[in-house]
Amino acid sequence: MISFNKPCNTNNEEQYVLKTLKSSKMSGDGHYSKKCETWFKNYLKTKKTLLTPSCTAALEMSAMLINIKEGDEVIMSSYTFVSTANAFVLRGAKIVFIDINPKTMNIDEDLIEKAITSKTKAIVLVHYAGVSCDIDKVVEITKRRKIYLIEDAAQAMEGYYKNKALGTFGDIGTFSFHETKNYTSGGEGGLLIINNNKLVKRAEIIREKGTNRTQFFRGEIDKYSWVDLGSSYLPSELQSAYLWGQLENVELIRKNRLDSWNLYYELLKPLSNKNLFELPFIPDYSNHNAHIFYLKLKNIKQRTKFINYLRENDVYSVFHYIPLHSSIAGLKFGKFHGNDNFTTIESEKLVRLPMYYGLKEEEIRYIVEVIKKFFTQL
Ligand SMILES: *Cc1c(COP(=O)(O)O)cnc(C)c1O
């Protein structure tokens, strides 16, 4: 059976995890956490990076940082993971969903402005599959209308927009190190990226249970106490140790995934030329990270048959994201602005093929053969 995902492991992680197990400190902000944060600060050339237990936690911190309160509106696409919305709903926001661009499955940037009201506090961008949105268009709107820009770059580490790293364009960006993402901190993990200088100090406080303990540890104050809203958003040192092993191999992992992605693309191109399905579209401004390889089939009925056929032939493929606006909680906490021309219909066509670090060339060739057989038996 070819699995859909395998958590990334380059065999470089184990030594750092073992070293941490034998050390006298396993709680957060230790040796490896500091190494990782410095690495990210240099890579992203930003004001502050803070490791978190998950991307969900980093998004929750973002909502606190921009002071989301009851009645505020937050604009996003409906084709995303629940945490993109949930983090803001937790602080009382109403979610305003708008339609996607069917070519990239990202938010349709041209619909954002019409959805803005006097209550709009932020726009959240998701770079689906690590392929960037057209960020310049969005930054122009958020600057002119004085609205916060948050990038849920959960899938987008090592993805770029016009050669600048994703996660560095918004006031705040977030990464996920869940085991389904390109880089993992041992199953769960995340990063909060603060690009707006004004938010740095409070981010440290929110992450340390609402205390100024981080400043105290740096020797800037002589005692620490409860000063603001907050929670516990430090990952264990074991997570950071695992992540450090991956950061030393960032390029190796990126290249391996891109090789797989490009091979899929090349082998499947002749079939897509016959209009049997659509391949992913990468805009000129995007330099992606091969997070997802997907096909878009005719409709949900064909997709169900396709997934079953692949499974009968020992290949696991999956679909995801029931659009949030049509889910039980989405109906309660959000509303769809404008028409759902593409979100539902395109989401029902999409299927994700196996994609992970270490996927073998012969496995990809086998998967493509199975796909070919599926279309000849139609
Ligand atoms: C994976 C993902 C998340 C959640 O990440 P966790 O680290 O599991 O909390 C949030 N948003 C998007 C777009 C994701 O793909």
mmCIF file of C-alpha atoms and ligand atoms in Angstrom:
data_model
loop_
_atom_site.group_PDB
_atom_site.id
_atom_site.type_symbol
_atom_site.label_atom_id
_atom_site.label_comp_id
_atom_site.label_asym_id
_atom_site.label_seq_id
_atom_site.Cartn_x
_atom_site.Cartn_y
_atom_site.Cartn_z
ATOM 1 C CA MET A 1 0.000 0.000 0.000
ATOM 2 C CA ILE A 2 1.351 3.456 -0.861
ATOM 3 C CA SER A 3 0.314 5.740 1.968
ATOM 4 C CA PHE A 4 -0.941 9.245 1.428
ATOM 5 C CA ASN A 5 1.454 10.820 3.921
ATOM 6 C CA LYS A 6 4.482 9.873 5.979
ATOM 7 C CA PRO A 7 5.774 12.271 8.658
ATOM 8 C CA CYS A 8 9.058 13.713 7.436
ATOM 9 C CA ASN A 9 12.081 12.051 9.034
ATOM 10 C CA THR A 10 15.571 12.555 7.614
ATOM 11 C CA ASN A 11 17.320 10.503 10.356
ATOM 12 C CA ASN A 12 18.988 13.716 11.523
ATOM 13 C CA GLU A 13 16.322 14.387 14.170
ATOM 14 C CA GLU A 14 16.896 11.453 16.516
ATOM 15 C CA GLN A 15 20.262 12.598 17.908
ATOM 16 C CA TYR A 16 18.841 15.964 19.040
ATOM 17 C CA VAL A 17 15.729 14.387 20.573
ATOM 18 C CA LEU A 18 17.886 11.912 22.523
ATOM 19 C CA LYS A 19 20.217 14.667 23.688
ATOM 20 C CA THR A 20 17.216 16.596 24.998
ATOM 21 C CA LEU A 21 15.838 13.516 26.773
ATOM 22 C CA LYS A 22 19.119 13.194 28.637
ATOM 23 C CA SER A 23 19.392 16.902 29.422
ATOM 24 C CA SER A 24 18.098 18.741 32.466
ATOM 25 C CA LYS A 25 15.598 20.877 30.514
ATOM 26 C CA MET A 26 12.657 19.686 28.469
ATOM 27 C CA SER A 27 10.244 22.585 28.917
ATOM 28 C CA GLY A 28 9.947 25.324 26.302
ATOM 29 C CA ASP A 29 12.407 28.014 25.214
ATOM 30 C CA GLY A 30 15.471 25.842 25.767
ATOM 31 C CA HIS A 31 18.560 25.230 23.648
ATOM 32 C CA TYR A 32 16.873 23.904 20.479
ATOM 33 C CA SER A 33 13.910 26.293 20.648
ATOM 34 C CA LYS A 34 16.354 29.198 20.630
ATOM 35 C CA LYS A 35 18.328 27.699 17.750
ATOM 36 C CA CYS A 36 15.125 27.200 15.731
ATOM 37 C CA GLU A 37 13.830 30.707 16.436
ATOM 38 C CA THR A 38 17.137 32.271 15.397
ATOM 39 C CA TRP A 39 17.112 30.183 12.218
ATOM 40 C CA PHE A 40 13.589 31.368 11.378
ATOM 41 C CA LYS A 41 14.393 34.989 12.195
ATOM 42 C CA ASN A 42 17.305 34.893 9.733
ATOM 43 C CA TYR A 43 15.413 32.983 7.072
ATOM 44 C CA LEU A 44 12.343 35.206 7.272
ATOM 45 C CA LYS A 45 14.281 38.434 7.966
ATOM 46 C CA THR A 46 11.552 39.527 10.335
ATOM 47 C CA LYS A 47 11.027 41.191 13.726
ATOM 48 C CA LYS A 48 10.185 38.153 15.827
ATOM 49 C CA THR A 49 9.459 34.447 15.497
ATOM 50 C CA LEU A 50 7.955 32.395 18.322
ATOM 51 C CA LEU A 51 7.542 28.623 18.318
ATOM 52 C CA THR A 52 4.082 27.432 19.326
ATOM 53 C CA PRO A 53 2.486 24.023 20.043
ATOM 54 C CA SER A 54 0.574 24.218 16.729
ATOM 55 C CA CYS A 55 -0.434 26.548 13.936
ATOM 56 C CA THR A 56 -3.880 26.613 15.554
ATOM 57 C CA ALA A 57 -2.273 28.079 18.697
ATOM 58 C CA ALA A 58 -0.401 30.671 16.611
ATOM 59 C CA LEU A 59 -3.692 31.691 14.956
ATOM 60 C CA GLU A 60 -5.376 31.993 18.379
ATOM 61 C CA MET A 61 -2.536 34.242 19.505
ATOM 62 C CA SER A 62 -3.001 36.331 16.345
ATOM 63 C CA ALA A 63 -6.657 36.939 17.205
ATOM 64 C CA MET A 64 -5.683 38.103 20.709
ATOM 65 C CA LEU A 65 -2.868 40.273 19.353
ATOM 66 C CA ILE A 66 -5.125 42.260 17.039
ATOM 67 C CA ASN A 67 -7.748 42.549 19.807
ATOM 68 C CA ILE A 68 -10.586 40.760 18.066
ATOM 69 C CA LYS A 69 -13.813 41.376 19.982
ATOM 70 C CA GLU A 70 -17.517 40.554 19.742
ATOM 71 C CA GLY A 71 -18.986 41.795 16.468
ATOM 72 C CA ASP A 72 -15.726 42.242 14.538
ATOM 73 C CA GLU A 73 -15.632 40.792 11.041
ATOM 74 C CA VAL A 74 -12.786 38.752 9.571
ATOM 75 C CA ILE A 75 -12.638 37.989 5.835
ATOM 76 C CA MET A 76 -11.262 34.687 4.482
ATOM 77 C CA SER A 77 -11.930 32.009 1.898
ATOM 78 C CA SER A 78 -14.189 29.123 2.871
ATOM 79 C CA TYR A 79 -11.873 26.515 1.360
ATOM 80 C CA THR A 80 -9.551 26.106 4.347
ATOM 81 C CA PHE A 81 -8.930 24.199 7.557
ATOM 82 C CA VAL A 82 -11.245 24.983 10.509
ATOM 83 C CA SER A 83 -8.533 26.649 12.602
ATOM 84 C CA THR A 84 -8.274 29.563 10.159
ATOM 85 C CA ALA A 85 -11.792 30.545 11.226
ATOM 86 C CA ASN A 86 -12.055 29.054 14.720
ATOM 87 C CA ALA A 87 -9.219 31.126 16.181
ATOM 88 C CA PHE A 88 -11.137 34.332 15.441
ATOM 89 C CA VAL A 89 -14.570 32.939 16.358
ATOM 90 C CA LEU A 90 -13.160 32.092 19.805
ATOM 91 C CA ARG A 91 -12.657 35.845 20.414
ATOM 92 C CA GLY A 92 -16.166 36.724 19.158
ATOM 93 C CA ALA A 93 -15.600 37.504 15.477
ATOM 94 C CA LYS A 94 -18.085 36.892 12.682
ATOM 95 C CA ILE A 95 -16.437 35.215 9.708
ATOM 96 C CA VAL A 96 -17.135 36.645 6.257
ATOM 97 C CA PHE A 97 -16.378 33.994 3.649
ATOM 98 C CA ILE A 98 -15.746 34.965 0.049
ATOM 99 C CA ASP A 99 -15.303 32.886 -3.068
ATOM 100 C CA ILE A 100 -12.071 31.323 -4.334
ATOM 101 C CA ASN A 101 -10.147 31.649 -7.561
ATOM 102 C CA PRO A 102 -10.756 28.245 -9.221
ATOM 103 C CA LYS A 103 -7.286 28.219 -10.782
ATOM 104 C CA THR A 104 -5.364 28.253 -7.498
ATOM 105 C CA MET A 105 -8.063 27.414 -4.908
ATOM 106 C CA ASN A 106 -6.910 30.553 -3.040
ATOM 107 C CA ILE A 107 -9.143 33.467 -2.077
ATOM 108 C CA ASP A 108 -10.271 35.577 -5.067
ATOM 109 C CA GLU A 109 -8.346 38.774 -4.305
ATOM 110 C CA ASP A 110 -10.696 40.827 -6.503
ATOM 111 C CA LEU A 111 -13.680 40.070 -4.239
ATOM 112 C CA ILE A 112 -12.072 41.239 -0.992
ATOM 113 C CA GLU A 113 -12.771 44.943 -1.231
ATOM 114 C CA LYS A 114 -16.522 44.523 -1.734
ATOM 115 C CA ALA A 115 -16.770 42.431 1.435
ATOM 116 C CA ILE A 116 -15.173 45.077 3.673
ATOM 117 C CA THR A 117 -17.483 46.948 6.082
ATOM 118 C CA SER A 118 -16.878 49.309 9.007
ATOM 119 C CA LYS A 119 -16.676 46.188 11.213
ATOM 120 C CA THR A 120 -13.913 44.482 9.223
ATOM 121 C CA LYS A 121 -10.837 44.002 11.407
ATOM 122 C CA ALA A 122 -8.682 41.627 9.379
ATOM 123 C CA ILE A 123 -8.208 39.612 6.237
ATOM 124 C CA VAL A 124 -6.745 36.139 6.581
ATOM 125 C CA LEU A 125 -4.916 34.722 3.570
ATOM 126 C CA VAL A 126 -4.325 30.993 3.136
ATOM 127 C CA HIS A 127 -1.663 29.992 0.602
ATOM 128 C CA TYR A 128 -3.262 26.723 -0.476
ATOM 129 C CA ALA A 129 -0.783 23.954 -1.289
ATOM 130 C CA GLY A 130 2.055 26.411 -0.610
ATOM 131 C CA VAL A 131 1.117 28.391 -3.728
ATOM 132 C CA SER A 132 0.878 32.072 -2.872
ATOM 133 C CA CYS A 133 -2.064 34.411 -3.245
ATOM 134 C CA ASP A 134 -1.468 37.567 -5.293
ATOM 135 C CA ILE A 135 -0.250 39.345 -2.188
ATOM 136 C CA ASP A 136 0.535 42.806 -3.632
ATOM 137 C CA LYS A 137 -3.142 43.247 -4.483
ATOM 138 C CA VAL A 138 -4.178 42.382 -0.928
ATOM 139 C CA VAL A 139 -1.497 44.487 0.799
ATOM 140 C CA GLU A 140 -2.641 47.508 -1.213
ATOM 141 C CA ILE A 141 -6.212 47.032 0.079
ATOM 142 C CA THR A 142 -5.308 46.355 3.725
ATOM 143 C CA LYS A 143 -2.964 49.385 3.872
ATOM 144 C CA ARG A 144 -5.482 51.758 2.268
ATOM 145 C CA ARG A 145 -8.420 50.505 4.365
ATOM 146 C CA LYS A 146 -6.326 50.182 7.563
ATOM 147 C CA ILE A 147 -7.139 46.532 8.177
ATOM 148 C CA TYR A 148 -4.841 43.867 9.591
ATOM 149 C CA LEU A 149 -3.426 41.244 7.254
ATOM 150 C CA ILE A 150 -2.827 37.772 8.682
ATOM 151 C CA GLU A 151 -1.197 35.020 6.619
ATOM 152 C CA ASP A 152 -2.218 31.504 7.581
ATOM 153 C CA ALA A 153 0.891 30.100 5.918
ATOM 154 C CA ALA A 154 0.390 26.696 7.595
ATOM 155 C CA GLN A 155 1.183 24.909 4.328
ATOM 156 C CA ALA A 156 3.610 27.441 2.983
ATOM 157 C CA MET A 157 7.008 27.212 4.692
ATOM 158 C CA GLU A 158 9.642 27.493 1.926
ATOM 159 C CA GLY A 159 7.060 28.889 -0.475
ATOM 160 C CA TYR A 160 7.706 32.335 -1.973
ATOM 161 C CA TYR A 161 5.859 35.252 -3.565
ATOM 162 C CA LYS A 162 8.095 37.161 -5.984
ATOM 163 C CA ASN A 163 11.089 35.598 -4.201
ATOM 164 C CA LYS A 164 10.073 36.781 -0.710
ATOM 165 C CA ALA A 165 9.157 34.108 1.854
ATOM 166 C CA LEU A 166 5.470 33.489 2.546
ATOM 167 C CA GLY A 167 4.514 34.375 6.095
ATOM 168 C CA THR A 168 6.439 37.676 5.940
ATOM 169 C CA PHE A 169 3.864 39.865 4.184
ATOM 170 C CA GLY A 170 1.105 40.174 6.774
ATOM 171 C CA ASP A 171 1.234 41.935 10.151
ATOM 172 C CA ILE A 172 1.361 38.341 11.391
ATOM 173 C CA GLY A 173 2.102 35.001 9.716
ATOM 174 C CA THR A 174 1.769 31.433 10.957
ATOM 175 C CA PHE A 175 3.376 28.085 10.012
ATOM 176 C CA SER A 176 2.314 24.555 10.928
ATOM 177 C CA PHE A 177 4.708 21.736 11.770
ATOM 178 C CA HIS A 178 1.971 19.102 11.946
ATOM 179 C CA GLU A 179 3.146 15.761 10.581
ATOM 180 C CA THR A 180 1.123 16.266 7.390
ATOM 181 C CA LYS A 181 3.077 19.423 6.519
ATOM 182 C CA ASN A 182 6.449 19.666 4.697
ATOM 183 C CA TYR A 183 8.413 20.216 7.917
ATOM 184 C CA THR A 184 7.376 18.790 11.267
ATOM 185 C CA SER A 185 8.405 19.178 14.880
ATOM 186 C CA GLY A 186 7.576 15.577 15.654
ATOM 187 C CA GLY A 187 3.864 15.418 14.906
ATOM 188 C CA GLU A 188 2.564 18.750 16.186
ATOM 189 C CA GLY A 189 3.961 22.268 16.209
ATOM 190 C CA GLY A 190 3.761 25.754 14.798
ATOM 191 C CA LEU A 191 5.364 29.159 14.446
ATOM 192 C CA LEU A 192 4.100 32.684 15.008
ATOM 193 C CA ILE A 193 5.795 35.232 12.751
ATOM 194 C CA ILE A 194 5.483 38.860 13.823
ATOM 195 C CA ASN A 195 6.239 41.305 11.015
ATOM 196 C CA ASN A 196 4.598 44.322 12.661
ATOM 197 C CA ASN A 197 6.990 45.750 15.263
ATOM 198 C CA LYS A 198 4.141 47.080 17.405
ATOM 199 C CA LEU A 199 2.916 43.542 18.141
ATOM 200 C CA VAL A 200 6.203 41.995 19.301
ATOM 201 C CA LYS A 201 6.139 42.782 23.013
ATOM 202 C CA ARG A 202 2.567 41.662 23.555
ATOM 203 C CA ALA A 203 3.136 38.457 21.579
ATOM 204 C CA GLU A 204 5.745 37.375 24.134
ATOM 205 C CA ILE A 205 3.358 38.155 26.989
ATOM 206 C CA ILE A 206 0.363 36.341 25.487
ATOM 207 C CA ARG A 207 2.554 33.285 24.885
ATOM 208 C CA GLU A 208 3.767 33.252 28.530
ATOM 209 C CA LYS A 209 0.310 32.989 30.134
ATOM 210 C CA GLY A 210 -0.184 36.753 30.158
ATOM 211 C CA THR A 211 2.986 37.408 32.174
ATOM 212 C CA ASN A 212 6.130 39.376 31.380
ATOM 213 C CA ARG A 213 8.313 36.355 32.225
ATOM 214 C CA THR A 214 10.199 36.509 28.900
ATOM 215 C CA GLN A 215 11.431 40.023 29.711
ATOM 216 C CA PHE A 216 12.341 38.839 33.206
ATOM 217 C CA PHE A 217 14.465 35.966 31.808
ATOM 218 C CA ARG A 218 16.288 38.470 29.603
ATOM 219 C CA GLY A 219 17.065 40.512 32.715
ATOM 220 C CA GLU A 220 15.071 43.521 31.551
ATOM 221 C CA ILE A 221 12.894 43.620 34.718
ATOM 222 C CA ASP A 222 13.531 42.326 38.234
ATOM 223 C CA LYS A 223 10.301 40.383 38.801
ATOM 224 C CA TYR A 224 7.516 39.100 36.632
ATOM 225 C CA SER A 225 3.745 39.086 37.094
ATOM 226 C CA TRP A 226 0.384 38.809 35.370
ATOM 227 C CA VAL A 227 0.012 41.820 33.050
ATOM 228 C CA ASP A 228 -2.353 40.839 30.197
ATOM 229 C CA LEU A 229 -4.537 38.192 28.596
ATOM 230 C CA GLY A 230 -2.658 35.036 27.659
ATOM 231 C CA SER A 231 -2.286 31.284 27.705
ATOM 232 C CA SER A 232 0.401 28.602 27.520
ATOM 233 C CA TYR A 233 1.747 28.633 23.981
ATOM 234 C CA LEU A 234 5.246 27.152 24.381
ATOM 235 C CA PRO A 235 6.082 23.866 22.677
ATOM 236 C CA SER A 236 8.104 21.249 24.528
ATOM 237 C CA GLU A 237 11.857 21.276 23.932
ATOM 238 C CA LEU A 238 11.478 17.772 22.450
ATOM 239 C CA GLN A 239 9.421 19.242 19.602
ATOM 240 C CA SER A 240 12.057 21.888 18.924
ATOM 241 C CA ALA A 241 14.842 19.298 19.006
ATOM 242 C CA TYR A 242 13.052 17.275 16.307
ATOM 243 C CA LEU A 243 12.439 20.420 14.264
ATOM 244 C CA TRP A 244 16.103 21.419 14.463
ATOM 245 C CA GLY A 245 17.012 18.161 12.736
ATOM 246 C CA GLN A 246 14.714 19.180 9.888
ATOM 247 C CA LEU A 247 15.937 22.777 9.656
ATOM 248 C CA GLU A 248 19.452 21.469 9.039
ATOM 249 C CA ASN A 249 17.974 19.645 6.023
ATOM 250 C CA VAL A 250 15.540 22.259 4.736
ATOM 251 C CA GLU A 251 16.857 22.272 1.173
ATOM 252 C CA LEU A 252 17.114 18.486 0.973
ATOM 253 C CA ILE A 253 13.461 18.146 1.980
ATOM 254 C CA ARG A 254 12.314 20.905 -0.374
ATOM 255 C CA LYS A 255 14.185 19.452 -3.344
ATOM 256 C CA ASN A 256 12.951 15.913 -2.695
ATOM 257 C CA ARG A 257 9.313 17.060 -2.646
ATOM 258 C CA LEU A 258 9.724 19.282 -5.707
ATOM 259 C CA ASP A 259 11.297 16.392 -7.639
ATOM 260 C CA SER A 260 8.247 14.240 -6.832
ATOM 261 C CA TRP A 261 5.855 17.048 -7.711
ATOM 262 C CA ASN A 262 7.588 17.747 -11.038
ATOM 263 C CA LEU A 263 7.640 14.060 -11.960
ATOM 264 C CA TYR A 264 3.899 13.726 -11.287
ATOM 265 C CA TYR A 265 3.294 16.821 -13.384
ATOM 266 C CA GLU A 266 5.381 15.635 -16.315
ATOM 267 C CA LEU A 267 3.876 12.129 -16.350
ATOM 268 C CA LEU A 268 0.289 13.356 -15.986
ATOM 269 C CA LYS A 269 0.491 16.237 -18.470
ATOM 270 C CA PRO A 270 -0.444 14.121 -21.537
ATOM 271 C CA LEU A 271 -3.648 12.986 -19.783
ATOM 272 C CA SER A 272 -4.596 16.493 -18.712
ATOM 273 C CA ASN A 273 -3.995 17.619 -22.317
ATOM 274 C CA LYS A 274 -6.800 15.229 -23.246
ATOM 275 C CA ASN A 275 -8.989 17.080 -20.725
ATOM 276 C CA LEU A 276 -9.379 14.059 -18.462
ATOM 277 C CA PHE A 277 -8.606 16.213 -15.417
ATOM 278 C CA GLU A 278 -6.948 19.487 -14.418
ATOM 279 C CA LEU A 279 -3.445 19.782 -12.987
ATOM 280 C CA PRO A 280 -2.425 22.355 -10.366
ATOM 281 C CA PHE A 281 -1.854 25.874 -11.688
ATOM 282 C CA ILE A 282 1.199 27.835 -10.495
ATOM 283 C CA PRO A 283 1.034 31.591 -11.195
ATOM 284 C CA ASP A 284 4.230 33.356 -12.357
ATOM 285 C CA TYR A 285 4.583 35.215 -9.059
ATOM 286 C CA SER A 286 4.606 32.000 -7.038
ATOM 287 C CA ASN A 287 7.598 29.806 -6.231
ATOM 288 C CA HIS A 288 5.888 26.918 -4.433
ATOM 289 C CA ASN A 289 7.059 24.246 -1.988
ATOM 290 C CA ALA A 290 5.378 21.103 -3.394
ATOM 291 C CA HIS A 291 3.139 20.761 -0.354
ATOM 292 C CA ILE A 292 0.252 19.134 -2.226
ATOM 293 C CA PHE A 293 -0.112 17.437 -5.583
ATOM 294 C CA TYR A 294 -3.756 17.435 -6.600
ATOM 295 C CA LEU A 295 -5.931 16.642 -9.586
ATOM 296 C CA LYS A 296 -9.310 18.138 -10.293
ATOM 297 C CA LEU A 297 -11.721 15.610 -11.749
ATOM 298 C CA LYS A 298 -15.137 16.174 -13.375
ATOM 299 C CA ASN A 299 -17.303 16.034 -10.277
ATOM 300 C CA ILE A 300 -17.769 14.441 -6.861
ATOM 301 C CA LYS A 301 -19.179 11.218 -8.334
ATOM 302 C CA GLN A 302 -16.130 10.628 -10.496
ATOM 303 C CA ARG A 303 -13.866 11.577 -7.604
ATOM 304 C CA THR A 304 -15.434 8.944 -5.317
ATOM 305 C CA LYS A 305 -14.920 6.284 -7.987
ATOM 306 C CA PHE A 306 -11.355 7.460 -8.523
ATOM 307 C CA ILE A 307 -10.433 7.309 -4.820
ATOM 308 C CA ASN A 308 -11.965 3.819 -4.518
ATOM 309 C CA TYR A 309 -10.193 2.601 -7.657
ATOM 310 C CA LEU A 310 -6.825 3.840 -6.400
ATOM 311 C CA ARG A 311 -7.458 2.166 -3.035
ATOM 312 C CA GLU A 312 -8.262 -1.153 -4.743
ATOM 313 C CA ASN A 313 -4.875 -0.753 -6.401
ATOM 314 C CA ASP A 314 -3.036 -0.054 -3.147
ATOM 315 C CA VAL A 315 -2.809 3.726 -3.437
ATOM 316 C CA TYR A 316 -4.214 6.057 -0.784
ATOM 317 C CA SER A 317 -5.545 9.349 -2.146
ATOM 318 C CA VAL A 318 -7.686 11.787 -0.167
ATOM 319 C CA PHE A 319 -9.868 14.850 -0.548
ATOM 320 C CA HIS A 320 -10.304 17.615 2.014
ATOM 321 C CA TYR A 321 -12.098 20.723 3.139
ATOM 322 C CA ILE A 322 -15.825 20.565 3.145
ATOM 323 C CA PRO A 323 -16.185 24.340 2.618
ATOM 324 C CA LEU A 324 -16.493 25.976 6.029
ATOM 325 C CA HIS A 325 -19.502 28.122 5.151
ATOM 326 C CA SER A 326 -21.656 25.026 4.589
ATOM 327 C CA SER A 327 -20.567 23.247 7.797
ATOM 328 C CA ILE A 328 -22.671 23.298 10.993
ATOM 329 C CA ALA A 329 -20.376 25.740 12.817
ATOM 330 C CA GLY A 330 -19.711 27.770 9.674
ATOM 331 C CA LEU A 331 -23.427 28.456 9.276
ATOM 332 C CA LYS A 332 -23.576 29.595 12.886
ATOM 333 C CA PHE A 333 -20.434 31.724 13.066
ATOM 334 C CA GLY A 334 -20.062 32.948 9.514
ATOM 335 C CA LYS A 335 -21.784 34.140 6.389
ATOM 336 C CA PHE A 336 -20.930 33.927 2.719
ATOM 337 C CA HIS A 337 -20.563 37.284 1.009
ATOM 338 C CA GLY A 338 -21.443 37.287 -2.691
ATOM 339 C CA ASN A 339 -21.994 34.129 -4.713
ATOM 340 C CA ASP A 340 -20.473 30.718 -4.180
ATOM 341 C CA ASN A 341 -19.557 30.300 -7.848
ATOM 342 C CA PHE A 342 -16.522 28.115 -7.308
ATOM 343 C CA THR A 343 -15.848 27.170 -3.673
ATOM 344 C CA THR A 344 -18.266 24.229 -3.389
ATOM 345 C CA ILE A 345 -18.099 22.948 -6.933
ATOM 346 C CA GLU A 346 -14.285 23.076 -7.186
ATOM 347 C CA SER A 347 -13.766 21.550 -3.737
ATOM 348 C CA GLU A 348 -15.827 18.542 -4.848
ATOM 349 C CA LYS A 349 -13.485 17.889 -7.772
ATOM 350 C CA LEU A 350 -10.191 17.972 -5.924
ATOM 351 C CA VAL A 351 -8.238 14.852 -4.944
ATOM 352 C CA ARG A 352 -4.756 14.777 -3.378
ATOM 353 C CA LEU A 353 -2.197 12.179 -4.461
ATOM 354 C CA PRO A 354 0.438 10.669 -2.129
ATOM 355 C CA MET A 355 3.094 13.294 -1.394
ATOM 356 C CA TYR A 356 5.810 13.116 1.241
ATOM 357 C CA TYR A 357 9.546 13.309 1.734
ATOM 358 C CA GLY A 358 11.018 10.022 0.508
ATOM 359 C CA LEU A 359 8.224 9.062 -1.908
ATOM 360 C CA LYS A 360 10.034 6.923 -4.478
ATOM 361 C CA GLU A 361 10.199 7.506 -8.212
ATOM 362 C CA GLU A 362 8.927 3.990 -8.962
ATOM 363 C CA GLU A 363 5.991 4.578 -6.626
ATOM 364 C CA ILE A 364 5.047 7.729 -8.529
ATOM 365 C CA ARG A 365 5.327 5.851 -11.830
ATOM 366 C CA TYR A 366 3.097 3.100 -10.425
ATOM 367 C CA ILE A 367 0.497 5.640 -9.199
ATOM 368 C CA VAL A 368 0.420 7.273 -12.642
ATOM 369 C CA GLU A 369 -0.080 3.845 -14.291
ATOM 370 C CA VAL A 370 -3.055 3.195 -11.998
ATOM 371 C CA ILE A 371 -4.499 6.589 -12.911
ATOM 372 C CA LYS A 372 -4.068 5.821 -16.612
ATOM 373 C CA LYS A 373 -5.884 2.506 -16.153
ATOM 374 C CA PHE A 374 -8.723 4.266 -14.364
ATOM 375 C CA PHE A 375 -9.291 6.531 -17.339
ATOM 376 C CA THR A 376 -9.050 3.773 -19.971
ATOM 377 C CA GLN A 377 -11.659 1.626 -18.199
ATOM 378 C CA LEU A 378 -14.194 4.490 -18.205
HETATM 379 C C1 LIG B 1 -2.712 22.404 8.856
HETATM 380 C C2 LIG B 1 -3.385 23.708 8.814
HETATM 381 C C3 LIG B 1 -3.729 24.410 9.992
HETATM 382 C C4 LIG B 1 -3.578 23.824 11.369
HETATM 383 O O1 LIG B 1 -2.287 23.487 11.729
HETATM 384 P P1 LIG B 1 -2.013 22.767 13.123
HETATM 385 O O2 LIG B 1 -0.534 22.920 13.297
HETATM 386 O O3 LIG B 1 -2.448 21.347 12.983
HETATM 387 O O4 LIG B 1 -2.761 23.483 14.171
HETATM 388 C C5 LIG B 1 -4.288 25.659 9.871
HETATM 389 N N1 LIG B 1 -4.528 26.210 8.674
HETATM 390 C C6 LIG B 1 -4.229 25.571 7.521
HETATM 391 C C7 LIG B 1 -4.507 26.249 6.211
HETATM 392 C C8 LIG B 1 -3.672 24.296 7.556
HETATM 393 O O5 LIG B 1 -3.408 23.660 6.417
#
